[in-house]
Amino acid sequence: EKVYIVYAPVKVRQLRPIFPSNFSEGVNTFDTQIFSVAFTIPEENLYDFFAPLRADVQDDIDRISVIVISLIVLVAAVATFVAYHITVDVTTPVLVLLSIVENINQELLTEDIPPMKGGSREVNAVYISFSKLHRVMAFSNTAFFGGQLAQAYELNTEALALFRKINDRKAIGIACNNLGNTLLAMLRENENSEECCEFEEEGKCVWTMAKECFDETVSLAERDWSKQVDWLRGNKALSIEFGARLADRCFNRGLFYLLTSGDPCALVEAKELGYKDIVRAKDVDAEVRRL
């Protein structure tokens, strides 16, 4: 058995005269140890005093742990709630904008656009621009098929300007193609005239303007299609999409050349260029089918 011993000396204060022959000179004091007092205690009894304290401390730790865990869970719940609402407020408007862009790029245009709730001031500004763009594209198609070519031209021109601001190359190509078709329809209305068909407001040759639109949309499609040799190899879906788009654009420009070859402003080699574009469209279409 292990025993701990604690001891302390017992001292007595004594007096000693400075001069034994003359007590009036005073005395000196000093301590003299008489004996020591010792206490012994077994090791197992030494911890008896701390046992109740240990239980109290453990209870305090348990209560504090419950409080801390509760606070952590509460803070985590609040943070999750706030993060969820922030995420919804941020992503929902972006998804709405994405759906509008996808509809424009896929030419799935209706007069109504999906509503948007929430979002920052900047996002709302973008939404206003996109909604305006969506309506412009939808109304331009309505005006074109309704025979209101001047209005269709104005709306498509406005849409093209907006597309150039956001640098959406696919949408730029669509707008240029629509503008070219609109101008081609104007030329068809004036096909019996032997004079140059000029756009009244701008004083430009309609044939030249249409050619520029078709050239730009073909150029954009050619650029996208050429990428499939590099980073699109293996991405069959994009390769097919870009190839089909190029074939469509070449076909449209080919029809433009062939249908307006008799226009007084048309190029001398318009028919030859038209046939080349039609053949090019056929070749690209055949290449797409082999993918």
PDB file of C-alpha atoms in Angstrom, residues 1-278:
ATOM      1  CA  GLU A   1       0.000   0.000   0.000  1.00  0.00           C
ATOM      2  CA  LYS A   2       1.267   3.444  -0.939  1.00  0.00           C
ATOM      3  CA  VAL A   3       1.123   6.015   1.887  1.00  0.00           C
ATOM      4  CA  TYR A   4       1.812   9.741   1.730  1.00  0.00           C
ATOM      5  CA  ILE A   5       3.439  11.470   4.751  1.00  0.00           C
ATOM      6  CA  VAL A   6       3.159  15.161   5.544  1.00  0.00           C
ATOM      7  CA  TYR A   7       5.091  16.636   8.444  1.00  0.00           C
ATOM      8  CA  ALA A   8       5.861  20.038   9.966  1.00  0.00           C
ATOM      9  CA  PRO A   9       8.290  21.156  12.710  1.00  0.00           C
ATOM     10  CA  VAL A  10       7.013  22.444  16.078  1.00  0.00           C
ATOM     11  CA  LYS A  11       9.118  25.390  17.318  1.00  0.00           C
ATOM     12  CA  VAL A  12       9.158  27.428  20.520  1.00  0.00           C
ATOM     13  CA  ARG A  13      10.235  31.054  20.679  1.00  0.00           C
ATOM     14  CA  GLN A  14      12.929  31.718  23.270  1.00  0.00           C
ATOM     15  CA  LEU A  15      14.556  34.840  24.653  1.00  0.00           C
ATOM     16  CA  ARG A  16      18.248  35.369  25.210  1.00  0.00           C
ATOM     17  CA  PRO A  17      19.616  38.502  26.952  1.00  0.00           C
ATOM     18  CA  ILE A  18      22.094  40.581  25.083  1.00  0.00           C
ATOM     19  CA  PHE A  19      24.198  41.088  28.155  1.00  0.00           C
ATOM     20  CA  PRO A  20      23.449  38.528  30.866  1.00  0.00           C
ATOM     21  CA  SER A  21      24.830  40.932  33.472  1.00  0.00           C
ATOM     22  CA  ASN A  22      22.501  43.699  32.462  1.00  0.00           C
ATOM     23  CA  PHE A  23      18.935  42.745  31.457  1.00  0.00           C
ATOM     24  CA  SER A  24      18.157  46.354  30.727  1.00  0.00           C
ATOM     25  CA  GLU A  25      20.088  46.061  27.483  1.00  0.00           C
ATOM     26  CA  GLY A  26      17.296  43.892  26.084  1.00  0.00           C
ATOM     27  CA  VAL A  27      17.016  40.426  24.672  1.00  0.00           C
ATOM     28  CA  ASN A  28      17.213  38.560  21.366  1.00  0.00           C
ATOM     29  CA  THR A  29      14.479  36.186  20.189  1.00  0.00           C
ATOM     30  CA  PHE A  30      15.034  32.905  18.424  1.00  0.00           C
ATOM     31  CA  ASP A  31      13.063  29.749  17.578  1.00  0.00           C
ATOM     32  CA  THR A  32      13.984  26.355  18.813  1.00  0.00           C
ATOM     33  CA  GLN A  33      12.561  23.158  17.251  1.00  0.00           C
ATOM     34  CA  ILE A  34      11.209  20.867  19.899  1.00  0.00           C
ATOM     35  CA  PHE A  35       9.732  18.102  17.727  1.00  0.00           C
ATOM     36  CA  SER A  36       7.944  17.470  14.381  1.00  0.00           C
ATOM     37  CA  VAL A  37       4.335  16.504  13.772  1.00  0.00           C
ATOM     38  CA  ALA A  38       3.654  14.058  10.930  1.00  0.00           C
ATOM     39  CA  PHE A  39       0.411  12.921   9.229  1.00  0.00           C
ATOM     40  CA  THR A  40       0.032   9.859   7.021  1.00  0.00           C
ATOM     41  CA  ILE A  41      -2.727   9.102   4.490  1.00  0.00           C
ATOM     42  CA  PRO A  42      -3.126   6.169   2.100  1.00  0.00           C
ATOM     43  CA  GLU A  43      -3.143   7.001  -1.599  1.00  0.00           C
ATOM     44  CA  GLU A  44      -6.670   5.703  -2.131  1.00  0.00           C
ATOM     45  CA  ASN A  45      -8.019   8.013   0.594  1.00  0.00           C
ATOM     46  CA  LEU A  46      -6.241  10.992  -0.913  1.00  0.00           C
ATOM     47  CA  TYR A  47      -8.687  11.110  -3.853  1.00  0.00           C
ATOM     48  CA  ASP A  48     -11.813  10.850  -1.719  1.00  0.00           C
ATOM     49  CA  PHE A  49     -11.956  14.618  -1.333  1.00  0.00           C
ATOM     50  CA  PHE A  50     -11.886  15.226  -5.089  1.00  0.00           C
ATOM     51  CA  ALA A  51     -14.507  12.598  -6.056  1.00  0.00           C
ATOM     52  CA  PRO A  52     -17.568  14.877  -5.486  1.00  0.00           C
ATOM     53  CA  LEU A  53     -15.796  17.731  -7.307  1.00  0.00           C
ATOM     54  CA  ARG A  54     -15.106  15.473 -10.276  1.00  0.00           C
ATOM     55  CA  ALA A  55     -18.787  14.594 -10.608  1.00  0.00           C
ATOM     56  CA  ASP A  56     -19.762  18.279 -10.427  1.00  0.00           C
ATOM     57  CA  VAL A  57     -17.194  19.221 -13.050  1.00  0.00           C
ATOM     58  CA  GLN A  58     -18.384  16.431 -15.355  1.00  0.00           C
ATOM     59  CA  ASP A  59     -21.996  17.620 -14.998  1.00  0.00           C
ATOM     60  CA  ASP A  60     -20.932  21.173 -15.876  1.00  0.00           C
ATOM     61  CA  ILE A  61     -19.018  19.901 -18.922  1.00  0.00           C
ATOM     62  CA  ASP A  62     -22.042  17.885 -20.099  1.00  0.00           C
ATOM     63  CA  ARG A  63     -24.359  20.897 -19.777  1.00  0.00           C
ATOM     64  CA  ILE A  64     -21.926  23.176 -21.580  1.00  0.00           C
ATOM     65  CA  SER A  65     -21.470  20.579 -24.342  1.00  0.00           C
ATOM     66  CA  VAL A  66     -25.243  20.394 -24.877  1.00  0.00           C
ATOM     67  CA  ILE A  67     -25.441  24.189 -25.052  1.00  0.00           C
ATOM     68  CA  VAL A  68     -22.504  24.452 -27.483  1.00  0.00           C
ATOM     69  CA  ILE A  69     -23.856  21.681 -29.744  1.00  0.00           C
ATOM     70  CA  SER A  70     -27.290  23.306 -29.738  1.00  0.00           C
ATOM     71  CA  LEU A  71     -25.768  26.656 -30.703  1.00  0.00           C
ATOM     72  CA  ILE A  72     -23.726  25.028 -33.478  1.00  0.00           C
ATOM     73  CA  VAL A  73     -26.815  23.287 -34.869  1.00  0.00           C
ATOM     74  CA  LEU A  74     -28.814  26.520 -34.662  1.00  0.00           C
ATOM     75  CA  VAL A  75     -26.110  28.555 -36.399  1.00  0.00           C
ATOM     76  CA  ALA A  76     -25.741  25.856 -39.085  1.00  0.00           C
ATOM     77  CA  ALA A  77     -29.522  25.823 -39.658  1.00  0.00           C
ATOM     78  CA  VAL A  78     -29.654  29.613 -39.945  1.00  0.00           C
ATOM     79  CA  ALA A  79     -26.636  29.654 -42.266  1.00  0.00           C
ATOM     80  CA  THR A  80     -28.188  26.931 -44.442  1.00  0.00           C
ATOM     81  CA  PHE A  81     -31.499  28.802 -44.580  1.00  0.00           C
ATOM     82  CA  VAL A  82     -29.804  32.068 -45.543  1.00  0.00           C
ATOM     83  CA  ALA A  83     -27.522  30.353 -48.069  1.00  0.00           C
ATOM     84  CA  TYR A  84     -30.503  28.561 -49.626  1.00  0.00           C
ATOM     85  CA  HIS A  85     -32.449  31.770 -50.134  1.00  0.00           C
ATOM     86  CA  ILE A  86     -29.395  33.604 -51.444  1.00  0.00           C
ATOM     87  CA  THR A  87     -28.711  30.748 -53.861  1.00  0.00           C
ATOM     88  CA  VAL A  88     -32.320  30.711 -55.040  1.00  0.00           C
ATOM     89  CA  ASP A  89     -32.355  34.493 -55.468  1.00  0.00           C
ATOM     90  CA  VAL A  90     -29.147  34.324 -57.498  1.00  0.00           C
ATOM     91  CA  THR A  91     -29.692  31.198 -59.584  1.00  0.00           C
ATOM     92  CA  THR A  92     -33.411  31.543 -60.404  1.00  0.00           C
ATOM     93  CA  PRO A  93     -33.014  34.818 -62.367  1.00  0.00           C
ATOM     94  CA  VAL A  94     -29.940  33.405 -64.122  1.00  0.00           C
ATOM     95  CA  LEU A  95     -31.881  30.285 -65.136  1.00  0.00           C
ATOM     96  CA  VAL A  96     -34.674  32.491 -66.488  1.00  0.00           C
ATOM     97  CA  LEU A  97     -32.141  34.492 -68.502  1.00  0.00           C
ATOM     98  CA  LEU A  98     -30.582  31.255 -69.733  1.00  0.00           C
ATOM     99  CA  SER A  99     -33.970  29.961 -70.892  1.00  0.00           C
ATOM    100  CA  ILE A 100     -34.570  33.199 -72.803  1.00  0.00           C
ATOM    101  CA  VAL A 101     -31.169  32.955 -74.509  1.00  0.00           C
ATOM    102  CA  GLU A 102     -31.756  29.286 -75.356  1.00  0.00           C
ATOM    103  CA  ASN A 103     -35.159  30.111 -76.845  1.00  0.00           C
ATOM    104  CA  ILE A 104     -33.608  32.868 -78.941  1.00  0.00           C
ATOM    105  CA  ASN A 105     -30.736  30.653 -80.093  1.00  0.00           C
ATOM    106  CA  GLN A 106     -33.126  27.821 -80.943  1.00  0.00           C
ATOM    107  CA  GLU A 107     -35.552  30.286 -82.534  1.00  0.00           C
ATOM    108  CA  LEU A 108     -38.348  29.099 -80.208  1.00  0.00           C
ATOM    109  CA  LEU A 109     -39.923  32.523 -79.982  1.00  0.00           C
ATOM    110  CA  THR A 110     -43.265  33.409 -78.466  1.00  0.00           C
ATOM    111  CA  GLU A 111     -44.751  36.730 -77.532  1.00  0.00           C
ATOM    112  CA  ASP A 112     -44.570  35.874 -73.817  1.00  0.00           C
ATOM    113  CA  ILE A 113     -41.344  35.421 -71.916  1.00  0.00           C
ATOM    114  CA  PRO A 114     -40.954  33.634 -68.573  1.00  0.00           C
ATOM    115  CA  PRO A 115     -41.344  36.034 -65.602  1.00  0.00           C
ATOM    116  CA  MET A 116     -38.437  36.628 -63.256  1.00  0.00           C
ATOM    117  CA  LYS A 117     -38.652  37.219 -59.513  1.00  0.00           C
ATOM    118  CA  GLY A 118     -35.827  38.537 -57.366  1.00  0.00           C
ATOM    119  CA  GLY A 119     -32.322  39.118 -58.597  1.00  0.00           C
ATOM    120  CA  SER A 120     -29.979  42.066 -58.264  1.00  0.00           C
ATOM    121  CA  ARG A 121     -30.320  45.368 -60.041  1.00  0.00           C
ATOM    122  CA  GLU A 122     -27.755  44.289 -62.619  1.00  0.00           C
ATOM    123  CA  VAL A 123     -29.566  41.006 -63.280  1.00  0.00           C
ATOM    124  CA  ASN A 124     -32.870  42.854 -63.678  1.00  0.00           C
ATOM    125  CA  ALA A 125     -31.227  45.206 -66.153  1.00  0.00           C
ATOM    126  CA  VAL A 126     -30.021  42.216 -68.179  1.00  0.00           C
ATOM    127  CA  TYR A 127     -33.504  40.663 -67.949  1.00  0.00           C
ATOM    128  CA  ILE A 128     -35.081  43.861 -69.331  1.00  0.00           C
ATOM    129  CA  SER A 129     -32.623  43.835 -72.241  1.00  0.00           C
ATOM    130  CA  PHE A 130     -33.207  40.140 -72.942  1.00  0.00           C
ATOM    131  CA  SER A 131     -36.969  40.478 -72.693  1.00  0.00           C
ATOM    132  CA  LYS A 132     -36.834  43.358 -75.134  1.00  0.00           C
ATOM    133  CA  LEU A 133     -34.641  41.261 -77.397  1.00  0.00           C
ATOM    134  CA  HIS A 134     -37.029  38.320 -77.127  1.00  0.00           C
ATOM    135  CA  ARG A 135     -40.028  40.452 -78.058  1.00  0.00           C
ATOM    136  CA  VAL A 136     -38.126  42.066 -80.913  1.00  0.00           C
ATOM    137  CA  MET A 137     -37.253  38.683 -82.385  1.00  0.00           C
ATOM    138  CA  ALA A 138     -40.779  37.348 -81.934  1.00  0.00           C
ATOM    139  CA  PHE A 139     -42.417  40.418 -83.450  1.00  0.00           C
ATOM    140  CA  SER A 140     -39.908  40.507 -86.308  1.00  0.00           C
ATOM    141  CA  ASN A 141     -40.934  36.983 -87.316  1.00  0.00           C
ATOM    142  CA  THR A 142     -44.599  37.947 -87.057  1.00  0.00           C
ATOM    143  CA  ALA A 143     -43.982  41.066 -89.154  1.00  0.00           C
ATOM    144  CA  PHE A 144     -41.989  39.080 -91.749  1.00  0.00           C
ATOM    145  CA  PHE A 145     -44.617  36.399 -92.267  1.00  0.00           C
ATOM    146  CA  GLY A 146     -47.314  39.079 -92.189  1.00  0.00           C
ATOM    147  CA  GLY A 147     -45.714  40.865 -95.131  1.00  0.00           C
ATOM    148  CA  GLN A 148     -44.634  43.912 -93.084  1.00  0.00           C
ATOM    149  CA  LEU A 149     -41.084  43.822 -94.372  1.00  0.00           C
ATOM    150  CA  ALA A 150     -40.055  47.338 -93.344  1.00  0.00           C
ATOM    151  CA  GLN A 151     -41.105  46.688 -89.753  1.00  0.00           C
ATOM    152  CA  ALA A 152     -39.419  43.271 -89.804  1.00  0.00           C
ATOM    153  CA  TYR A 153     -36.208  44.915 -91.033  1.00  0.00           C
ATOM    154  CA  GLU A 154     -36.284  47.520 -88.237  1.00  0.00           C
ATOM    155  CA  LEU A 155     -36.909  44.890 -85.563  1.00  0.00           C
ATOM    156  CA  ASN A 156     -34.190  42.588 -86.849  1.00  0.00           C
ATOM    157  CA  THR A 157     -31.737  45.480 -87.054  1.00  0.00           C
ATOM    158  CA  GLU A 158     -32.508  46.369 -83.436  1.00  0.00           C
ATOM    159  CA  ALA A 159     -32.085  42.736 -82.390  1.00  0.00           C
ATOM    160  CA  LEU A 160     -28.755  42.491 -84.219  1.00  0.00           C
ATOM    161  CA  ALA A 161     -27.479  45.580 -82.404  1.00  0.00           C
ATOM    162  CA  LEU A 162     -28.385  44.031 -79.041  1.00  0.00           C
ATOM    163  CA  PHE A 163     -26.803  40.715 -80.002  1.00  0.00           C
ATOM    164  CA  ARG A 164     -23.584  42.481 -80.920  1.00  0.00           C
ATOM    165  CA  LYS A 165     -23.533  44.177 -77.492  1.00  0.00           C
ATOM    166  CA  ILE A 166     -23.668  40.846 -75.663  1.00  0.00           C
ATOM    167  CA  ASN A 167     -21.376  39.229 -78.266  1.00  0.00           C
ATOM    168  CA  ASP A 168     -23.625  36.194 -78.818  1.00  0.00           C
ATOM    169  CA  ARG A 169     -22.170  34.919 -82.076  1.00  0.00           C
ATOM    170  CA  LYS A 170     -24.837  32.315 -82.661  1.00  0.00           C
ATOM    171  CA  ALA A 171     -27.590  34.889 -82.170  1.00  0.00           C
ATOM    172  CA  ILE A 172     -25.708  37.341 -84.414  1.00  0.00           C
ATOM    173  CA  GLY A 173     -25.711  34.713 -87.131  1.00  0.00           C
ATOM    174  CA  ILE A 174     -29.458  34.144 -86.702  1.00  0.00           C
ATOM    175  CA  ALA A 175     -30.194  37.882 -86.814  1.00  0.00           C
ATOM    176  CA  CYS A 176     -28.024  38.349 -89.917  1.00  0.00           C
ATOM    177  CA  ASN A 177     -29.754  35.416 -91.597  1.00  0.00           C
ATOM    178  CA  ASN A 178     -33.182  36.876 -90.737  1.00  0.00           C
ATOM    179  CA  LEU A 179     -32.115  40.281 -92.031  1.00  0.00           C
ATOM    180  CA  GLY A 180     -30.860  38.714 -95.247  1.00  0.00           C
ATOM    181  CA  ASN A 181     -34.159  36.873 -95.750  1.00  0.00           C
ATOM    182  CA  THR A 182     -36.090  40.073 -95.055  1.00  0.00           C
ATOM    183  CA  LEU A 183     -34.048  42.013 -97.597  1.00  0.00           C
ATOM    184  CA  LEU A 184     -34.412  39.129-100.074  1.00  0.00           C
ATOM    185  CA  ALA A 185     -38.197  39.378 -99.688  1.00  0.00           C
ATOM    186  CA  MET A 186     -37.948  43.107-100.454  1.00  0.00           C
ATOM    187  CA  LEU A 187     -35.963  42.316-103.575  1.00  0.00           C
ATOM    188  CA  ARG A 188     -38.552  39.735-104.640  1.00  0.00           C
ATOM    189  CA  GLU A 189     -41.249  42.374-104.373  1.00  0.00           C
ATOM    190  CA  ASN A 190     -39.160  44.595-106.640  1.00  0.00           C
ATOM    191  CA  GLU A 191     -37.956  41.895-109.060  1.00  0.00           C
ATOM    192  CA  ASN A 192     -39.757  43.335-112.081  1.00  0.00           C
ATOM    193  CA  SER A 193     -38.032  46.689-111.690  1.00  0.00           C
ATOM    194  CA  GLU A 194     -35.015  47.441-113.839  1.00  0.00           C
ATOM    195  CA  GLU A 195     -33.684  49.990-111.336  1.00  0.00           C
ATOM    196  CA  CYS A 196     -31.625  49.415-108.218  1.00  0.00           C
ATOM    197  CA  CYS A 197     -33.759  48.668-105.199  1.00  0.00           C
ATOM    198  CA  GLU A 198     -32.593  51.080-102.498  1.00  0.00           C
ATOM    199  CA  PHE A 199     -33.570  51.184 -98.876  1.00  0.00           C
ATOM    200  CA  GLU A 200     -35.363  54.499 -98.546  1.00  0.00           C
ATOM    201  CA  GLU A 201     -34.235  55.447 -95.029  1.00  0.00           C
ATOM    202  CA  GLU A 202     -30.556  54.586 -95.489  1.00  0.00           C
ATOM    203  CA  GLY A 203     -30.196  55.096 -99.245  1.00  0.00           C
ATOM    204  CA  LYS A 204     -28.297  51.817 -99.602  1.00  0.00           C
ATOM    205  CA  CYS A 205     -28.630  49.127-102.212  1.00  0.00           C
ATOM    206  CA  VAL A 206     -30.856  46.393-100.809  1.00  0.00           C
ATOM    207  CA  TRP A 207     -29.043  43.684-102.797  1.00  0.00           C
ATOM    208  CA  THR A 208     -25.675  44.736-101.383  1.00  0.00           C
ATOM    209  CA  MET A 209     -27.098  44.898 -97.845  1.00  0.00           C
ATOM    210  CA  ALA A 210     -28.586  41.416 -98.191  1.00  0.00           C
ATOM    211  CA  LYS A 211     -25.296  40.023 -99.518  1.00  0.00           C
ATOM    212  CA  GLU A 212     -23.425  41.502 -96.547  1.00  0.00           C
ATOM    213  CA  CYS A 213     -25.873  39.874 -94.121  1.00  0.00           C
ATOM    214  CA  PHE A 214     -25.632  36.465 -95.796  1.00  0.00           C
ATOM    215  CA  ASP A 215     -21.837  36.739 -96.021  1.00  0.00           C
ATOM    216  CA  GLU A 216     -21.561  37.466 -92.297  1.00  0.00           C
ATOM    217  CA  THR A 217     -23.832  34.625 -91.224  1.00  0.00           C
ATOM    218  CA  VAL A 218     -21.973  32.163 -93.482  1.00  0.00           C
ATOM    219  CA  SER A 219     -18.638  33.429 -92.157  1.00  0.00           C
ATOM    220  CA  LEU A 220     -19.747  32.876 -88.541  1.00  0.00           C
ATOM    221  CA  ALA A 221     -21.007  29.392 -89.373  1.00  0.00           C
ATOM    222  CA  GLU A 222     -17.783  28.546 -91.239  1.00  0.00           C
ATOM    223  CA  ARG A 223     -15.738  29.646 -88.217  1.00  0.00           C
ATOM    224  CA  ASP A 224     -17.737  27.439 -85.850  1.00  0.00           C
ATOM    225  CA  TRP A 225     -17.619  24.466 -88.219  1.00  0.00           C
ATOM    226  CA  SER A 226     -13.856  24.748 -88.672  1.00  0.00           C
ATOM    227  CA  LYS A 227     -13.410  24.328 -84.907  1.00  0.00           C
ATOM    228  CA  GLN A 228     -14.713  20.778 -85.050  1.00  0.00           C
ATOM    229  CA  VAL A 229     -11.380  19.756 -86.540  1.00  0.00           C
ATOM    230  CA  ASP A 230      -9.613  20.928 -83.377  1.00  0.00           C
ATOM    231  CA  TRP A 231     -11.499  20.963 -80.077  1.00  0.00           C
ATOM    232  CA  LEU A 232     -14.846  19.567 -81.244  1.00  0.00           C
ATOM    233  CA  ARG A 233     -13.469  16.252 -82.430  1.00  0.00           C
ATOM    234  CA  GLY A 234     -15.241  13.714 -80.275  1.00  0.00           C
ATOM    235  CA  ASN A 235     -18.121  16.095 -79.480  1.00  0.00           C
ATOM    236  CA  LYS A 236     -20.551  14.693 -81.995  1.00  0.00           C
ATOM    237  CA  ALA A 237     -23.571  16.745 -80.907  1.00  0.00           C
ATOM    238  CA  LEU A 238     -21.828  20.105 -81.398  1.00  0.00           C
ATOM    239  CA  SER A 239     -20.233  18.992 -84.640  1.00  0.00           C
ATOM    240  CA  ILE A 240     -23.641  18.024 -86.034  1.00  0.00           C
ATOM    241  CA  GLU A 241     -25.180  21.288 -84.837  1.00  0.00           C
ATOM    242  CA  PHE A 242     -22.440  23.448 -86.376  1.00  0.00           C
ATOM    243  CA  GLY A 243     -22.432  21.444 -89.595  1.00  0.00           C
ATOM    244  CA  ALA A 244     -26.214  21.656 -89.993  1.00  0.00           C
ATOM    245  CA  ARG A 245     -26.056  25.388 -89.338  1.00  0.00           C
ATOM    246  CA  LEU A 246     -23.354  25.906 -91.969  1.00  0.00           C
ATOM    247  CA  ALA A 247     -25.284  23.859 -94.527  1.00  0.00           C
ATOM    248  CA  ASP A 248     -28.427  25.901 -93.817  1.00  0.00           C
ATOM    249  CA  ARG A 249     -26.574  29.226 -94.125  1.00  0.00           C
ATOM    250  CA  CYS A 250     -24.855  28.232 -97.376  1.00  0.00           C
ATOM    251  CA  PHE A 251     -28.162  27.036 -98.806  1.00  0.00           C
ATOM    252  CA  ASN A 252     -29.857  30.318 -97.914  1.00  0.00           C
ATOM    253  CA  ARG A 253     -27.095  32.380 -99.502  1.00  0.00           C
ATOM    254  CA  GLY A 254     -27.154  30.143-102.551  1.00  0.00           C
ATOM    255  CA  LEU A 255     -30.900  30.706-102.973  1.00  0.00           C
ATOM    256  CA  PHE A 256     -30.298  34.435-102.567  1.00  0.00           C
ATOM    257  CA  TYR A 257     -27.762  34.452-105.394  1.00  0.00           C
ATOM    258  CA  LEU A 258     -29.959  32.343-107.673  1.00  0.00           C
ATOM    259  CA  LEU A 259     -33.224  34.192-106.988  1.00  0.00           C
ATOM    260  CA  THR A 260     -31.674  37.645-107.447  1.00  0.00           C
ATOM    261  CA  SER A 261     -29.296  36.915-110.293  1.00  0.00           C
ATOM    262  CA  GLY A 262     -31.447  39.083-112.535  1.00  0.00           C
ATOM    263  CA  ASP A 263     -31.309  42.083-110.198  1.00  0.00           C
ATOM    264  CA  PRO A 264     -29.593  45.104-111.765  1.00  0.00           C
ATOM    265  CA  CYS A 265     -27.210  45.278-108.782  1.00  0.00           C
ATOM    266  CA  ALA A 266     -26.401  41.552-108.702  1.00  0.00           C
ATOM    267  CA  LEU A 267     -22.908  40.309-109.419  1.00  0.00           C
ATOM    268  CA  VAL A 268     -22.243  38.952-112.864  1.00  0.00           C
ATOM    269  CA  GLU A 269     -21.218  35.613-111.350  1.00  0.00           C
ATOM    270  CA  ALA A 270     -24.247  35.494-109.006  1.00  0.00           C
ATOM    271  CA  LYS A 271     -25.600  32.260-110.491  1.00  0.00           C
ATOM    272  CA  GLU A 272     -22.200  30.576-110.327  1.00  0.00           C
ATOM    273  CA  LEU A 273     -21.818  31.651-106.684  1.00  0.00           C
ATOM    274  CA  GLY A 274     -25.308  30.382-105.964  1.00  0.00           C
ATOM    275  CA  TYR A 275     -24.578  26.953-107.370  1.00  0.00           C
ATOM    276  CA  LYS A 276     -21.308  26.807-105.401  1.00  0.00           C
ATOM    277  CA  ASP A 277     -23.133  27.559-102.163  1.00  0.00           C
ATOM    278  CA  ILE A 278     -25.789  24.924-102.900  1.00  0.00           C
TER     279      ILE A 278
END
